[in-house]
Amino acid sequence: MELEEIYKEVILEHYQNPRNYGEIPYAHSSEGINPLCKVDGENPICGDAIYIQFLVEDDKLEDIKFTGVGCAISQASASIMTELVKGKSIEDIRSLIIRFKRIMEGKEDFTEDLGDLLAFEGIRRLPVRIKCVLLAWEVLLEGINKISKRAGG
Amino acid sequence: MYDVYKIRNDFPILKEKINGKKLVYLDNAATTQKPLSVINATSDYYKHYNANVHRGVYTLGAIATQEYERIRKKVADFIGAEESSCIVFTKGTTEAINLVAYGWGRKFLRDGDEVILTIMEHHSNIVPWQILARERGIKLKFIPLRDDGTLDMDSFYSSISEDTKLISITYVSNVLGTINPIGEIVKIAHNIRAKVLIDGAQGIPSIPTNVKNLDVDFLAFSAHKMLGPTGIGILYSKREILEEMEPLLGGGEMIKRVSIFDSIWADIPYRFEGGTPNIAGVIGFGEAIDYLNNLGMDEVFKHEKILTAYALEMLSSLDGITIYGPKDINLRSSIISFNYKKVHPHDVATILDQNGIAIRAGHHCAQPLHDALGISASCRVSLYVYNTKEEIDCLIKSLEKVEKIFSYGT
Ligand SMILES: Cc1ncc(COP(=O)(O)O)c(C=O)c1O
């Protein structure tokens, strides 16, 4: 496989200029009503870490930010993910995460509507790196499961 | 004359293609490749004299036992041990260190006793002592490093006390390549009547060593890091120490006499080898030692030095790279860890892998050391008997590609 198929420009660009990087100022969330949800995920094997904060209002993800340390693939994936999920409904986000996981695991195919996520197509052939792509997605899924439970859903 | 190209012919795996490229194997600190003689020796055992050891009355069992014991003697000679009874077969360095922690530490260490470790230890020389500390209330002290990646001997001198009962330290750091001053440490330890355990996993494969001259009390190492099979390792200790130690595993092979409520342990070293051992592993290890002896450990050491000096020089010429560990080639072995300022080690390893080059990326089971260095992971290149300058050139060329890919947008 050519290296350019793994380290696509989109990935390098997001790695160097991550979107939605940082923390949501606490003041923006009116605690009690729209509490800030924080979730952390680490891959103990490689030490990659992703910390996500997000705000939900009326079942919609209003804001999301992440920080983390790790390889270009895990950090770029987190950056692209935050762009894709911001403003979407929790249910849409949940199905996107589940679908993208299935795609990376080779159970479904990439489709054109996936936009920047298409950059990860080459990595599907590197079994050891798939978990890097999925780390942020797993963390966000854990986060939205947590708030669904909290809402009694 | 050391002919690395001839040596390479003895290693079938070096002809493999990885991702369409010739394999360049630079992860020897994790495990080394095996020469055909080792591979054949293990299969010959299964083909021609497979039987359990120390049991059968029949001829086949006697042959297997004789071979197994012959190799114990070979291991003893390889490290200059006085007798083969001082050689215990384990499944690796990890088990050997655990055997000391449980068989010796649990019996002799008390609340308030101190065990001295260093910040550069592999997890297998940290965790067993943490477990014992929880159980026994012993105190662990960690010797830090100087800026050049060598052990801070001043801190070592000020850390020891009359409560120090054991100094357990790696021969060679599996990250920095630092060779520790074992001789000096043993002398200090014995002055205060403390014992010394050497984690030889990275040292024994590369440095000619004589345990008698060094006067170490325990030495642990793994066959698979020195051309031998996986699942076999050694604990060496002095007869008088082993005689006082308790077994780790109770069962077959390790007893003299069993009655329903009590048993009498077998003599050393069998007391520590409960259960059917890894016989094929031992047989293969014997061949690995023969192979190294034929090369000559002095020659192996010299080859690694020359290659390491070359690798260090070439790596230093790259932009944006930080190399860890001593700059002085005399203070280090053939393990070199480094980082790029803006590229994560896993990305480096993935890019090299696409060119057939195998290096390690991660914390290499030495998280406290990485914490001390203020990093979470590093890239590690480790060289052995069959590596060449051409392979280093190939590494450097691929690293230039890493730089190129990650200079995107700048
Ligand atoms: C310094 C050191 N100690 C201990 C070990 C553990 O060896 P093993 O996994 O063979 O038990 C290693 C190998 O990774 C090592 O490098």
JSON list of N, CA, C and O and ligand atoms in Angstrom, two decimals, chain B residues 29-30 91-95 97 122 124 170 172-174 199 201-202 222 224-225 365 380, ligand 1:
[
{"chain": "B", "resi": 29, "resn": "ALA", "atom": "N", "xyz": [15.14, -5.94, 20.71]},
{"chain": "B", "resi": 29, "resn": "ALA", "atom": "CA", "xyz": [14.98, -5.86, 22.17]},
{"chain": "B", "resi": 29, "resn": "ALA", "atom": "C", "xyz": [13.66, -6.51, 22.58]},
{"chain": "B", "resi": 29, "resn": "ALA", "atom": "O", "xyz": [13.50, -6.95, 23.71]},
{"chain": "B", "resi": 30, "resn": "ALA", "atom": "N", "xyz": [12.70, -6.57, 21.65]},
{"chain": "B", "resi": 30, "resn": "ALA", "atom": "CA", "xyz": [11.43, -7.23, 21.96]},
{"chain": "B", "resi": 30, "resn": "ALA", "atom": "C", "xyz": [11.61, -8.73, 21.87]},
{"chain": "B", "resi": 30, "resn": "ALA", "atom": "O", "xyz": [11.29, -9.48, 22.80]},
{"chain": "B", "resi": 91, "resn": "LYS", "atom": "N", "xyz": [9.93, -19.54, 32.55]},
{"chain": "B", "resi": 91, "resn": "LYS", "atom": "CA", "xyz": [9.39, -19.25, 31.22]},
{"chain": "B", "resi": 91, "resn": "LYS", "atom": "C", "xyz": [9.92, -17.93, 30.65]},
{"chain": "B", "resi": 91, "resn": "LYS", "atom": "O", "xyz": [9.65, -17.58, 29.51]},
{"chain": "B", "resi": 92, "resn": "GLY", "atom": "N", "xyz": [10.71, -17.23, 31.42]},
{"chain": "B", "resi": 92, "resn": "GLY", "atom": "CA", "xyz": [11.29, -16.00, 30.92]},
{"chain": "B", "resi": 92, "resn": "GLY", "atom": "C", "xyz": [11.82, -15.15, 32.06]},
{"chain": "B", "resi": 92, "resn": "GLY", "atom": "O", "xyz": [11.80, -15.57, 33.23]},
{"chain": "B", "resi": 93, "resn": "THR", "atom": "N", "xyz": [12.28, -13.97, 31.73]},
{"chain": "B", "resi": 93, "resn": "THR", "atom": "CA", "xyz": [12.79, -13.04, 32.74]},
{"chain": "B", "resi": 93, "resn": "THR", "atom": "C", "xyz": [11.72, -12.72, 33.76]},
{"chain": "B", "resi": 93, "resn": "THR", "atom": "O", "xyz": [11.97, -12.68, 34.97]},
{"chain": "B", "resi": 94, "resn": "THR", "atom": "N", "xyz": [10.51, -12.47, 33.27]},
{"chain": "B", "resi": 94, "resn": "THR", "atom": "CA", "xyz": [9.41, -12.09, 34.16]},
{"chain": "B", "resi": 94, "resn": "THR", "atom": "C", "xyz": [9.21, -13.14, 35.24]},
{"chain": "B", "resi": 94, "resn": "THR", "atom": "O", "xyz": [9.12, -12.81, 36.43]},
{"chain": "B", "resi": 95, "resn": "GLU", "atom": "N", "xyz": [9.14, -14.41, 34.84]},
{"chain": "B", "resi": 95, "resn": "GLU", "atom": "CA", "xyz": [8.93, -15.45, 35.84]},
{"chain": "B", "resi": 95, "resn": "GLU", "atom": "C", "xyz": [10.15, -15.56, 36.77]},
{"chain": "B", "resi": 95, "resn": "GLU", "atom": "O", "xyz": [9.99, -15.78, 37.98]},
{"chain": "B", "resi": 97, "resn": "ILE", "atom": "N", "xyz": [12.14, -13.18, 37.79]},
{"chain": "B", "resi": 97, "resn": "ILE", "atom": "CA", "xyz": [12.10, -12.11, 38.80]},
{"chain": "B", "resi": 97, "resn": "ILE", "atom": "C", "xyz": [11.00, -12.39, 39.83]},
{"chain": "B", "resi": 97, "resn": "ILE", "atom": "O", "xyz": [11.19, -12.21, 41.03]},
{"chain": "B", "resi": 122, "resn": "HIS", "atom": "N", "xyz": [12.13, -2.14, 33.58]},
{"chain": "B", "resi": 122, "resn": "HIS", "atom": "CA", "xyz": [11.01, -2.72, 32.85]},
{"chain": "B", "resi": 122, "resn": "HIS", "atom": "C", "xyz": [9.92, -3.06, 33.88]},
{"chain": "B", "resi": 122, "resn": "HIS", "atom": "O", "xyz": [10.24, -3.36, 35.03]},
{"chain": "B", "resi": 124, "resn": "SER", "atom": "N", "xyz": [8.45, -5.57, 34.50]},
{"chain": "B", "resi": 124, "resn": "SER", "atom": "CA", "xyz": [8.61, -6.88, 35.15]},
{"chain": "B", "resi": 124, "resn": "SER", "atom": "C", "xyz": [9.59, -6.82, 36.31]},
{"chain": "B", "resi": 124, "resn": "SER", "atom": "O", "xyz": [9.66, -7.76, 37.11]},
{"chain": "B", "resi": 170, "resn": "THR", "atom": "N", "xyz": [18.27, -3.26, 36.32]},
{"chain": "B", "resi": 170, "resn": "THR", "atom": "CA", "xyz": [18.49, -3.80, 34.98]},
{"chain": "B", "resi": 170, "resn": "THR", "atom": "C", "xyz": [19.94, -3.64, 34.56]},
{"chain": "B", "resi": 170, "resn": "THR", "atom": "O", "xyz": [20.61, -2.67, 34.92]},
{"chain": "B", "resi": 172, "resn": "VAL", "atom": "N", "xyz": [20.91, -3.55, 31.34]},
{"chain": "B", "resi": 172, "resn": "VAL", "atom": "CA", "xyz": [20.86, -2.58, 30.25]},
{"chain": "B", "resi": 172, "resn": "VAL", "atom": "C", "xyz": [19.42, -2.07, 30.16]},
{"chain": "B", "resi": 172, "resn": "VAL", "atom": "O", "xyz": [18.49, -2.88, 30.20]},
{"chain": "B", "resi": 173, "resn": "SER", "atom": "N", "xyz": [19.25, -0.76, 30.04]},
{"chain": "B", "resi": 173, "resn": "SER", "atom": "CA", "xyz": [17.89, -0.22, 29.91]},
{"chain": "B", "resi": 173, "resn": "SER", "atom": "C", "xyz": [17.31, -0.62, 28.56]},
{"chain": "B", "resi": 173, "resn": "SER", "atom": "O", "xyz": [17.95, -0.46, 27.53]},
{"chain": "B", "resi": 174, "resn": "ASN", "atom": "N", "xyz": [16.07, -1.13, 28.59]},
{"chain": "B", "resi": 174, "resn": "ASN", "atom": "CA", "xyz": [15.45, -1.58, 27.34]},
{"chain": "B", "resi": 174, "resn": "ASN", "atom": "C", "xyz": [14.91, -0.40, 26.54]},
{"chain": "B", "resi": 174, "resn": "ASN", "atom": "O", "xyz": [14.33, -0.60, 25.48]},
{"chain": "B", "resi": 199, "resn": "ASP", "atom": "N", "xyz": [18.47, -7.78, 36.27]},
{"chain": "B", "resi": 199, "resn": "ASP", "atom": "CA", "xyz": [17.57, -8.12, 35.17]},
{"chain": "B", "resi": 199, "resn": "ASP", "atom": "C", "xyz": [18.42, -8.08, 33.90]},
{"chain": "B", "resi": 199, "resn": "ASP", "atom": "O", "xyz": [18.73, -7.02, 33.37]},
{"chain": "B", "resi": 201, "resn": "ALA", "atom": "N", "xyz": [17.77, -9.27, 30.92]},
{"chain": "B", "resi": 201, "resn": "ALA", "atom": "CA", "xyz": [17.05, -9.51, 29.66]},
{"chain": "B", "resi": 201, "resn": "ALA", "atom": "C", "xyz": [17.71, -8.83, 28.47]},
{"chain": "B", "resi": 201, "resn": "ALA", "atom": "O", "xyz": [17.79, -9.41, 27.39]},
{"chain": "B", "resi": 202, "resn": "GLN", "atom": "N", "xyz": [18.19, -7.60, 28.66]},
{"chain": "B", "resi": 202, "resn": "GLN", "atom": "CA", "xyz": [18.82, -6.88, 27.54]},
{"chain": "B", "resi": 202, "resn": "GLN", "atom": "C", "xyz": [20.34, -6.94, 27.59]},
{"chain": "B", "resi": 202, "resn": "GLN", "atom": "O", "xyz": [20.99, -6.58, 26.61]},
{"chain": "B", "resi": 222, "resn": "SER", "atom": "N", "xyz": [16.11, -13.97, 29.35]},
{"chain": "B", "resi": 222, "resn": "SER", "atom": "CA", "xyz": [15.16, -14.68, 28.47]},
{"chain": "B", "resi": 222, "resn": "SER", "atom": "C", "xyz": [15.87, -15.23, 27.24]},
{"chain": "B", "resi": 222, "resn": "SER", "atom": "O", "xyz": [16.62, -14.50, 26.59]},
{"chain": "B", "resi": 224, "resn": "HIS", "atom": "N", "xyz": [14.49, -15.92, 24.38]},
{"chain": "B", "resi": 224, "resn": "HIS", "atom": "CA", "xyz": [13.97, -15.42, 23.09]},
{"chain": "B", "resi": 224, "resn": "HIS", "atom": "C", "xyz": [14.61, -14.10, 22.67]},
{"chain": "B", "resi": 224, "resn": "HIS", "atom": "O", "xyz": [14.44, -13.68, 21.53]},
{"chain": "B", "resi": 225, "resn": "LYS", "atom": "N", "xyz": [15.33, -13.44, 23.57]},
{"chain": "B", "resi": 225, "resn": "LYS", "atom": "CA", "xyz": [16.02, -12.21, 23.19]},
{"chain": "B", "resi": 225, "resn": "LYS", "atom": "C", "xyz": [17.46, -12.48, 22.79]},
{"chain": "B", "resi": 225, "resn": "LYS", "atom": "O", "xyz": [18.26, -11.57, 22.59]},
{"chain": "B", "resi": 365, "resn": "CYS", "atom": "N", "xyz": [6.97, -1.06, 27.92]},
{"chain": "B", "resi": 365, "resn": "CYS", "atom": "CA", "xyz": [6.85, -1.59, 29.29]},
{"chain": "B", "resi": 365, "resn": "CYS", "atom": "C", "xyz": [7.77, -0.86, 30.26]},
{"chain": "B", "resi": 365, "resn": "CYS", "atom": "O", "xyz": [8.33, -1.47, 31.18]},
{"chain": "B", "resi": 380, "resn": "ARG", "atom": "N", "xyz": [11.68, 3.01, 19.08]},
{"chain": "B", "resi": 380, "resn": "ARG", "atom": "CA", "xyz": [12.89, 2.30, 19.51]},
{"chain": "B", "resi": 380, "resn": "ARG", "atom": "C", "xyz": [13.43, 1.40, 18.40]},
{"chain": "B", "resi": 380, "resn": "ARG", "atom": "O", "xyz": [12.70, 0.60, 17.83]},
{"chain": "C", "resi": 1, "resn": "LIG", "atom": "C1", "xyz": [14.81, -5.17, 30.68]},
{"chain": "C", "resi": 1, "resn": "LIG", "atom": "C2", "xyz": [13.74, -6.20, 30.50]},
{"chain": "C", "resi": 1, "resn": "LIG", "atom": "N1", "xyz": [13.33, -6.90, 31.56]},
{"chain": "C", "resi": 1, "resn": "LIG", "atom": "C3", "xyz": [12.39, -7.86, 31.46]},
{"chain": "C", "resi": 1, "resn": "LIG", "atom": "C4", "xyz": [11.79, -8.16, 30.27]},
{"chain": "C", "resi": 1, "resn": "LIG", "atom": "C5", "xyz": [10.72, -9.21, 30.24]},
{"chain": "C", "resi": 1, "resn": "LIG", "atom": "O1", "xyz": [11.14, -10.34, 29.55]},
{"chain": "C", "resi": 1, "resn": "LIG", "atom": "P1", "xyz": [10.13, -11.53, 29.25]},
{"chain": "C", "resi": 1, "resn": "LIG", "atom": "O2", "xyz": [8.95, -10.89, 28.59]},
{"chain": "C", "resi": 1, "resn": "LIG", "atom": "O3", "xyz": [10.90, -12.41, 28.32]},
{"chain": "C", "resi": 1, "resn": "LIG", "atom": "O4", "xyz": [9.79, -12.17, 30.54]},
{"chain": "C", "resi": 1, "resn": "LIG", "atom": "C6", "xyz": [12.19, -7.46, 29.13]},
{"chain": "C", "resi": 1, "resn": "LIG", "atom": "C7", "xyz": [11.59, -7.76, 27.82]},
{"chain": "C", "resi": 1, "resn": "LIG", "atom": "O5", "xyz": [10.70, -7.19, 27.31]},
{"chain": "C", "resi": 1, "resn": "LIG", "atom": "C8", "xyz": [13.17, -6.45, 29.26]},
{"chain": "C", "resi": 1, "resn": "LIG", "atom": "O6", "xyz": [13.56, -5.73, 28.20]}
]
